[in-house]
C-alpha positions as a Python dict, from the first residue, in 0.01 Angstrom:
ca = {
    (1, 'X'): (0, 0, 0),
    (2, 'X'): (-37, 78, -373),
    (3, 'X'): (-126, -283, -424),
    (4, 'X'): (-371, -320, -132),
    (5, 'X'): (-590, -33, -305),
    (6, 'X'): (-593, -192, -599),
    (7, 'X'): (-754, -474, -501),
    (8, 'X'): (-1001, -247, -284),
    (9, 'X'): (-1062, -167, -630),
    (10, 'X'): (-1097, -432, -765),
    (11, 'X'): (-1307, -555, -442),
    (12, 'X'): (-1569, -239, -541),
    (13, 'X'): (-1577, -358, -899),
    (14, 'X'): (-1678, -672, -853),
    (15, 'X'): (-1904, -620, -594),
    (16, 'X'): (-2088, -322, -806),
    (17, 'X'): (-2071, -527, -1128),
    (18, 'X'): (-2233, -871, -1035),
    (19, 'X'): (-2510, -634, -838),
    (20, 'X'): (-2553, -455, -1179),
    (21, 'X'): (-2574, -778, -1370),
    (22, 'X'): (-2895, -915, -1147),
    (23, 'X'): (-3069, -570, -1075),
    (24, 'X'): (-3214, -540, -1413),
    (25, 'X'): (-3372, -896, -1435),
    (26, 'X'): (-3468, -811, -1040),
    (27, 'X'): (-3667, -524, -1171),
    (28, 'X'): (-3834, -725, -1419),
    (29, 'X'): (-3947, -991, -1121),
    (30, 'X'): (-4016, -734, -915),
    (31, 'X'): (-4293, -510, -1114),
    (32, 'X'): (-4422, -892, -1270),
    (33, 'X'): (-4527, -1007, -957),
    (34, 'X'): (-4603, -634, -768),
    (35, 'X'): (-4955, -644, -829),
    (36, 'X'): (-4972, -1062, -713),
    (37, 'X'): (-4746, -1072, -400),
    (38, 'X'): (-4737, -864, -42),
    (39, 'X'): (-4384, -857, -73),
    (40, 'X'): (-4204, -851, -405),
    (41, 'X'): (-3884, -737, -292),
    (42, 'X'): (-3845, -1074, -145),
    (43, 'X'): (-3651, -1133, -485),
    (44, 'X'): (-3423, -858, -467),
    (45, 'X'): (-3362, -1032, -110),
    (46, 'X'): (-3329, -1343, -273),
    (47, 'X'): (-3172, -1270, -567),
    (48, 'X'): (-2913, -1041, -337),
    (49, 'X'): (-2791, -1315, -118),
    (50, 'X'): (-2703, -1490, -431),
    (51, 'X'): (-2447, -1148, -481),
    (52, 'X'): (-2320, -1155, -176),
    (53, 'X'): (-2227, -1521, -188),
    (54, 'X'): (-2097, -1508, -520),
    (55, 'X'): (-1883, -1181, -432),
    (56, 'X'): (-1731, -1376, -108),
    (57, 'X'): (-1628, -1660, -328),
    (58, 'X'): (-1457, -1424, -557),
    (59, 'X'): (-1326, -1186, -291),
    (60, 'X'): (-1018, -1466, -237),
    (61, 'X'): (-871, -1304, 70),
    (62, 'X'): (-1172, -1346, 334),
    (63, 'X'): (-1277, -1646, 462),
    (64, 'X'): (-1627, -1673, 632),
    (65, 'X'): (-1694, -1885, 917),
    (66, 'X'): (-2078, -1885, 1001),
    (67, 'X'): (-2253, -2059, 1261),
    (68, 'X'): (-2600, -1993, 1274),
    (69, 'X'): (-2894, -2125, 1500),
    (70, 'X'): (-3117, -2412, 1364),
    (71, 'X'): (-3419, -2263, 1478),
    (72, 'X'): (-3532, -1889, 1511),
    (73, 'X'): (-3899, -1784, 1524),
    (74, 'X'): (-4061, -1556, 1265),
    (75, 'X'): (-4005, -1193, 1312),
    (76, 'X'): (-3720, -1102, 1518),
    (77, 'X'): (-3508, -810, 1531),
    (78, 'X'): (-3168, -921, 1424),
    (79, 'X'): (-2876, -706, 1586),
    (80, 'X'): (-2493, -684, 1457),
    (81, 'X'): (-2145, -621, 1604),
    (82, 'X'): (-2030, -377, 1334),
    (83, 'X'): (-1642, -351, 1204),
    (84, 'X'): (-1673, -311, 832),
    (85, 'X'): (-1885, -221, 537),
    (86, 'X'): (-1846, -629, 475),
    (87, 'X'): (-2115, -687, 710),
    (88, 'X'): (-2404, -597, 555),
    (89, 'X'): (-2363, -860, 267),
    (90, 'X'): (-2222, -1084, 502),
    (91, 'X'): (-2578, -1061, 677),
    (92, 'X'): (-2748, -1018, 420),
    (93, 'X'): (-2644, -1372, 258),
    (94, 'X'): (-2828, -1530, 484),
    (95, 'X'): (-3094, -1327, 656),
    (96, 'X'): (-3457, -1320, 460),
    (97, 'X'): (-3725, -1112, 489),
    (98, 'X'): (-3613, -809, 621),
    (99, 'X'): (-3558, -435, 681),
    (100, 'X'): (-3239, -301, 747),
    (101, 'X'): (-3164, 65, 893),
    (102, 'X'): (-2867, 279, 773),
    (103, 'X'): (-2684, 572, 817),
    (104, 'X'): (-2536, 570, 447),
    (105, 'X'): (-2682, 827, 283),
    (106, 'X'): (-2783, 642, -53),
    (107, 'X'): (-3071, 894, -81),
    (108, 'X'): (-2881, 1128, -256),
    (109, 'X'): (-2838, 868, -554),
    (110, 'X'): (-3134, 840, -702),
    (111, 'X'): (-3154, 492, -880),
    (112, 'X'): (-2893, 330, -583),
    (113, 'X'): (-3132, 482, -333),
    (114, 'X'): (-3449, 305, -525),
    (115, 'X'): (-3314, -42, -580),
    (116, 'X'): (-3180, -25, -197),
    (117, 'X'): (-3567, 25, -61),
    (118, 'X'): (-3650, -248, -301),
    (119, 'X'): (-3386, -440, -114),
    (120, 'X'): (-3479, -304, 230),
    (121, 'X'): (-3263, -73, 310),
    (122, 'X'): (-3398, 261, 508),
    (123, 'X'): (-3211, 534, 554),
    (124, 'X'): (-3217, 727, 862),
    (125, 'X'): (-3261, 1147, 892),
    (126, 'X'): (-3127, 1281, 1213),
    (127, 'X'): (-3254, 1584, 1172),
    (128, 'X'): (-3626, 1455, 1080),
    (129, 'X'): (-3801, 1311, 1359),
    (130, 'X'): (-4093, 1264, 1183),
    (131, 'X'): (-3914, 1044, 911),
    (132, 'X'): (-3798, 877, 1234),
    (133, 'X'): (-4114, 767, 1342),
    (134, 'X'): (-4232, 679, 998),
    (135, 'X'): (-3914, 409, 972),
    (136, 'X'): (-3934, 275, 1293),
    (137, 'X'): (-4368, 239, 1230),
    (138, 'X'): (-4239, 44, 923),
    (139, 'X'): (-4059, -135, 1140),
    (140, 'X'): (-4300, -247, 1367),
    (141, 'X'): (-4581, -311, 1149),
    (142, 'X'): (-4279, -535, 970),
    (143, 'X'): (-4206, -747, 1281),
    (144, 'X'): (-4620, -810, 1372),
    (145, 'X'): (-4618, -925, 999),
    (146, 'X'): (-4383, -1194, 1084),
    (147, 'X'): (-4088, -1020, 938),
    (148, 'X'): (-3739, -958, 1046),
    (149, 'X'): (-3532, -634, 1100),
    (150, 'X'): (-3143, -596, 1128),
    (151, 'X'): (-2979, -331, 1283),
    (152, 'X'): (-2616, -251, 1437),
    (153, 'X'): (-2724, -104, 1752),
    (154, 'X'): (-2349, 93, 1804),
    (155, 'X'): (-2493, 270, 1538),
    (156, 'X'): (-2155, 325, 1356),
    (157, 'X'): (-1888, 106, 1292),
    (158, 'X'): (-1644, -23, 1568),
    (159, 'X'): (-1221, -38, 1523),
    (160, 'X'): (-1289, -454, 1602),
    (161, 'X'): (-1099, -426, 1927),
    (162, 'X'): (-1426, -351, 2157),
    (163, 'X'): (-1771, -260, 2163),
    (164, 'X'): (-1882, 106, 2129),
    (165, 'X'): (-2191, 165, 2350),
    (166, 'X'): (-2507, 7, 2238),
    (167, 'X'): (-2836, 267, 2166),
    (168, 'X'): (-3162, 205, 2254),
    (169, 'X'): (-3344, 172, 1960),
    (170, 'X'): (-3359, -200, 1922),
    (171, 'X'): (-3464, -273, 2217),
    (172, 'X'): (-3731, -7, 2232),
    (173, 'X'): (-3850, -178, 1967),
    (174, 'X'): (-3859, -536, 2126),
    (175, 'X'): (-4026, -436, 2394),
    (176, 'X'): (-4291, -246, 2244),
    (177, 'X'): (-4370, -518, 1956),
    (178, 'X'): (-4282, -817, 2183),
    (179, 'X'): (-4031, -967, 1944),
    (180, 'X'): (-3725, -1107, 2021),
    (181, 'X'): (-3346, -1019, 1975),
    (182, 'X'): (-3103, -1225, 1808),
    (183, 'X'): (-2768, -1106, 1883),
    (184, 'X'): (-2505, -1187, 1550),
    (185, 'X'): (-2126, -1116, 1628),
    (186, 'X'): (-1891, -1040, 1378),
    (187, 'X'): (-1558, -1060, 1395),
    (188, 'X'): (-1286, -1007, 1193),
    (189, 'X'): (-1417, -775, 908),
    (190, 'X'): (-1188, -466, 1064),
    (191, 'X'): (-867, -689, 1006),
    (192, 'X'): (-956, -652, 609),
    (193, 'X'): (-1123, -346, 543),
    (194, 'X'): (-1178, -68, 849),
    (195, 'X'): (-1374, 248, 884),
    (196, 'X'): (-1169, 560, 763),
    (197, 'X'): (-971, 346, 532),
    (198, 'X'): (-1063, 279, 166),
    (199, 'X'): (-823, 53, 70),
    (200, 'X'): (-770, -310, 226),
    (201, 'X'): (-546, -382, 529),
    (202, 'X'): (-479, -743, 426),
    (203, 'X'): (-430, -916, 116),
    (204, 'X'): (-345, -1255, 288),
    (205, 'X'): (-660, -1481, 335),
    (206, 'X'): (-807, -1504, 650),
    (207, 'X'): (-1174, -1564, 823),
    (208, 'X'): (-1430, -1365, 952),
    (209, 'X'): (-1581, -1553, 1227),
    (210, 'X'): (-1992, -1464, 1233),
    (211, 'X'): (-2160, -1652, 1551),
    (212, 'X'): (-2558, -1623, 1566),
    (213, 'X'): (-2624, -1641, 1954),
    (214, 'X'): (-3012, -1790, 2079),
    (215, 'X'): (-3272, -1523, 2108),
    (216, 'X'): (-3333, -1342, 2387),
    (217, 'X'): (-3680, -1228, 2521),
    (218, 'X'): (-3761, -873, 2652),
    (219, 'X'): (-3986, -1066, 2902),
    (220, 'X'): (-3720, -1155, 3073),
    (221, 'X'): (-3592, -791, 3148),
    (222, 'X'): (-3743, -564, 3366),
    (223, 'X'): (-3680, -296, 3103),
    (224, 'X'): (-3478, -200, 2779),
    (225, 'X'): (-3168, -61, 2988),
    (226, 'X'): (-3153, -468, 3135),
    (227, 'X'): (-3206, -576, 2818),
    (228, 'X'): (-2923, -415, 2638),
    (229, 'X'): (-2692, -434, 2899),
    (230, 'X'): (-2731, -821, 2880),
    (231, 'X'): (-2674, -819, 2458),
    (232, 'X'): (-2362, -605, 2549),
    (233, 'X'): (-2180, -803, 2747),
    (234, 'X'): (-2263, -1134, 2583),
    (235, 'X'): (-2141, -963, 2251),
    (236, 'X'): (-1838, -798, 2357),
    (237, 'X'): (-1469, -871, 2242),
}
């Protein structure tokens, strides 16, 4: 167990240092090419895949295994099965151009909480609805742009044994902007490092299977409740 930690340790390290050796030439990007570009935190994106891959390579004991579609359209709404705090680098190594909502609360840490906007991270207020609205207009006005958002729609993290019930939200926001859903399963992530638990499960190598499934339309549902109900049970364990 003692050993396990260690390298959950040694996991954070690694994963906090090679982020802190890219954020300050990021920065430097970023506010040379603010007043030039739409979206300048299209490097962080860029520059944060890069992290993510580099930190898998290092992180010896998981194995990815992605298949991803050759062809998605241009602003979609990208939704997640959800085991570990792995996924989000897993998706965001290859996703571009995006927004991602979260329930960390990174807002408390000032400089975290301003490179992860830069990066496109929003961070969601229960207790606000009117911050509520204001992300998910962001959202919107991100997807007519062309642009993509992710979100886990079990809105927490699973135990990777089944599904917990999906919310709304994502498809609300298909059918009111049109866009499609592309439903990503991940599987595997809870074998390694599970909610609740700090410290690895594993140290023996083993995959992560991530499968990218076609897009789905919300004209072909009747409604959001259709809709979701489909994405559940062609996501499901």
């Amino acid at each position: 167990m003692r050993l396990k930690c260690l390298f959950s340790i040694y996991a954070m390290v690694l994963f906090w240092g090679t982020i802190s050796l890219f954020v300050f030439p990021s920065l430097i990007v970023y506010f040379v090419f603010y007043p030039f570009v739409k979206y300048p935190q299209d490097a962080f994106q860029y520059l944060s895949s890069v992290i993510y891959k580099i930190f898998f390579k290092l992180l010896y004991v998981v194995e990815l295994d992605i298949t991803l579609q050759d062809e998605i359209p241009d602003g979609v709404i990208y939704i997640a099965t959800h085991q570990s705090s792995l996924d989000y680098p897993i998706l965001g190594s290859f996703i571009k151009h995006y927004l991602t909502v979260t329930n960390l609360n990174f807002v408390k840490i000032p400089f975290v909480s301003y490179v992860g906007r830069l990066i496109g991270a929003r961070s969601l207020n229960k207790d606000n609805l009117g911050e509520i609205a204001a992300v998910y207009q962001e959202l919107e006005d991100s997807l007519h742009s062309g642009r993509n958002v992710i979100i886990f729609p079990e809105g927490t993290r699973d135990d990777g044994k089944t599904l917990k019930k999906f919310k709304k939200g994502s498809f609300r926001l298909s059918f009111k902007t049109g866009k499609p859903i592309v439903p990503v399963i991940i599987d595997g992530s809870a074998k390694f490092l599970a909610k609740g638990d700090p410290c690895f499960k594993s140290l023996k190598r083993g995959k992560v299977r991530v499968k990218m499934l076609k897009p789905i339309y919300p004209k072909d549902f009747k409604d959001e409740s259709e809709m979701l109900k489909y994405a559940f049970d062609i996501m499901k364990y």
